[in-house]
C-alpha cells in the first residue's frame, strides 16, 4: 500500500481507466513516481483537474483524449492527456475547473456533461496535484467537439475496453528529476 497521499502519476486510482496498473502498484509501489517530498508538500503544489469524459460508442464506451500542440519550451508539448488544467482563483471548486478546462480545450459545454464521480488525486511530473473527475456526455448520437487548436492538436477517442485490457499497457523507465521512473502508457 502506498503511504498516505503518495500517488502514482497514472490516473485512475483503483478504479476505471487506471485499473490495469493496480496489480503492478500493489506489487511494487516504489516503482511508481511521486515527486520527492510530495506527501509533505502536497498542499503547496498547484491544484489542477482533468475530465475523464466517457460517451457511448458501439457496444461500449469511449474516452476522450487530446494531443497537446507542440511548442518549444512547453513541458506539456505533444503530450496525450485528458482535457484539464490548472485551477483559476475564480473557480468554485476543482469539479468546476475540470468542466471549464474541457470547455476551453475541446468545446464540451459543462451542461452537456453529467459528472458521476471523482478519482484519486496524484502528483504529476510537472508538480501539479491533479484531481480527475469522471463524466458522461449527455445525449445520443455524434457530438460536435470544438477543439481549441492553440492548445489541442488532435482529439483521440479510445474505447474504454481497450484501456482496461492489460495487454495494451506498456512499461518503460525514464529519467525524471535525476531518477529512474517506471512509466506506464497505453498502446493504441
C-alpha positions as a printed Julia matrix, in Angstrom:
188×3 Matrix{Float64}:
   0.0    0.0     0.0
   1.22   3.5    -0.78
   1.99   5.83    2.11
  -0.78   8.41    2.69
  -1.09  10.99   -0.08
   1.68   9.42   -2.22
   0.08   8.75   -5.54
   1.08   7.35   -8.9
   1.36   9.62  -11.91
  -1.01   7.35  -13.85
  -4.63   8.5   -13.41
  -7.48   6.36  -12.24
  -6.62   5.21   -8.74
  -8.02   1.76   -8.11
 -11.0    2.1   -10.44
 -11.79   2.9   -14.05
  -9.13   3.78  -16.57
  -6.24   3.02  -14.2
  -7.49  -0.48  -13.27
  -4.86  -2.15  -15.44
  -1.98  -0.86  -13.3
  -3.35  -1.67   -9.85
  -1.68  -5.13   -9.68
   1.66  -3.53  -10.54
   1.15  -0.81   -7.94
   0.31  -3.37   -5.24
   3.34  -5.5    -6.15
   5.89  -2.67   -6.13
   4.67   0.8    -5.05
   8.25   2.07   -5.07
   8.34   1.59   -8.83
   5.82   4.37   -9.28
   6.76   8.02   -9.23
   5.57  10.65   -6.85
   7.5   13.87   -6.67
  10.19  13.76   -3.96
   8.68  15.04   -0.73
   5.23  15.17   -2.32
   3.5   13.89    0.8
   4.79  16.79    2.93
   4.44  19.43    0.22
   1.12  18.4    -1.33
  -0.74  21.44   -0.04
   1.89  23.76   -1.54
   1.6   22.23   -5.03
  -0.62  23.96   -7.58
  -4.06  22.36   -7.98
  -5.46  21.18  -11.29
  -8.26  18.97  -12.53
  -8.98  16.8   -15.56
 -12.17  15.38  -17.02
 -12.3   11.69  -17.91
 -15.09  12.1   -20.44
 -16.99   8.97  -21.44
 -19.57   8.55  -24.15
 -21.46   5.64  -25.68
 -19.92   4.19  -28.83
 -20.99   0.94  -30.45
 -21.4   -1.68  -27.74
 -19.31   0.16  -25.16
 -17.86   3.49  -24.09
 -15.15   5.75  -25.49
 -12.77   8.01  -23.55
 -11.84  11.42  -24.96
  -8.14  12.33  -25.01
  -6.28  15.14  -26.7
  -2.78  15.52  -28.1
  -1.34  18.85  -26.96
   0.08  21.28  -29.52
   3.88  21.07  -29.84
   5.66  24.2   -28.58
   9.28  24.9   -27.81
   9.82  25.01  -24.03
   6.3   23.82  -23.17
   6.52  20.94  -20.66
   3.21  19.51  -21.96
   4.15  19.84  -25.63
   2.83  16.92  -27.68
   1.54  15.01  -24.66
  -1.66  13.0   -24.83
  -3.93  13.87  -21.95
  -7.43  14.22  -20.63
  -8.92  17.7   -21.04
  -7.96  19.73  -18.0
  -5.6   22.19  -16.44
  -4.73  24.45  -13.55
  -7.32  25.83  -11.2
  -8.06  29.53  -11.54
  -8.62  31.62   -8.4
 -12.19  32.32   -9.57
 -13.1   28.61   -9.97
 -15.76  27.47   -7.48
 -14.01  24.11   -6.97
 -11.93  21.56   -8.87
 -15.01  20.0   -10.45
 -15.7   23.43  -11.96
 -12.05  23.58  -13.1
 -12.34  20.25  -14.93
 -15.53  21.34  -16.71
 -14.18  24.8   -17.53
 -10.95  23.4   -18.95
 -12.83  20.78  -21.02
 -14.95  23.58  -22.46
 -11.91  25.74  -23.23
  -9.84  22.91  -24.73
 -12.31  20.72  -26.61
 -15.55  22.71  -26.71
 -17.6   20.46  -24.43
 -20.24  22.58  -22.75
 -20.47  21.95  -18.98
 -24.24  21.41  -19.22
 -23.58  18.55  -21.67
 -21.63  16.57  -19.03
 -23.02  14.54  -16.15
 -20.21  14.3   -13.6
 -20.57  10.97  -11.81
 -17.5   10.82   -9.61
 -14.03  11.83   -8.6
 -10.95   9.6    -8.76
  -7.87   9.69   -6.54
  -5.62  12.69   -6.95
  -2.0   12.29   -7.98
   1.09  14.48   -8.35
   2.12  14.97  -11.96
   5.68  15.1   -13.22
   5.22  18.84  -13.7
   4.41  19.29  -10.0
   0.64  19.76  -10.1
  -1.79  17.95   -7.82
  -4.25  16.56  -10.38
  -7.81  15.69   -9.41
  -9.65  13.63  -12.06
 -13.43  13.75  -12.45
 -15.39  11.21  -14.46
 -18.3   12.4   -16.56
 -20.65  11.1   -19.2
 -21.51  13.1   -22.27
 -25.28  13.64  -22.24
 -27.43  12.83  -25.24
 -27.19  10.32  -28.03
 -25.52  10.44  -31.38
 -22.5   12.41  -32.53
 -21.22  15.35  -30.52
 -19.65  18.33  -32.19
 -16.39  18.84  -30.34
 -14.75  22.2   -30.93
 -11.07  21.8   -30.1
  -9.08  24.92  -29.34
  -6.32  24.45  -31.91
  -3.94  26.72  -29.99
  -3.95  24.06  -27.21
  -5.12  20.79  -28.75
  -3.64  19.46  -31.99
  -5.8   16.36  -32.22
  -8.71  14.65  -30.44
  -8.42  10.93  -29.8
 -11.42   8.78  -28.87
 -10.31   5.46  -27.4
 -12.6    2.57  -26.49
 -12.65   2.16  -22.71
 -12.38  -1.61  -23.22
  -9.01  -1.01  -24.91
  -7.7    0.91  -21.9
  -8.9   -1.79  -19.5
  -7.11  -4.54  -21.42
  -3.78  -5.29  -19.69
  -2.21  -6.35  -22.99
  -2.35  -2.71  -24.14
  -0.26  -1.37  -21.22
   3.48  -0.93  -21.72
   6.19  -0.05  -19.22
   9.42   1.83  -19.71
  11.95   3.51  -17.46
  12.56   7.23  -18.0
  14.76   9.76  -16.24
  12.75  12.33  -14.26
  14.44  14.8   -11.96
  17.58  12.67  -11.96
  15.97   9.39  -11.0
  14.71   6.38  -12.89
  10.94   6.32  -13.07
   8.8    3.42  -14.22
   6.22   4.86  -16.63
   3.12   3.15  -17.93
   1.48   4.0   -21.19
  -1.18   2.55  -23.45
  -0.61   1.29  -26.97
  -3.34   2.47  -29.35
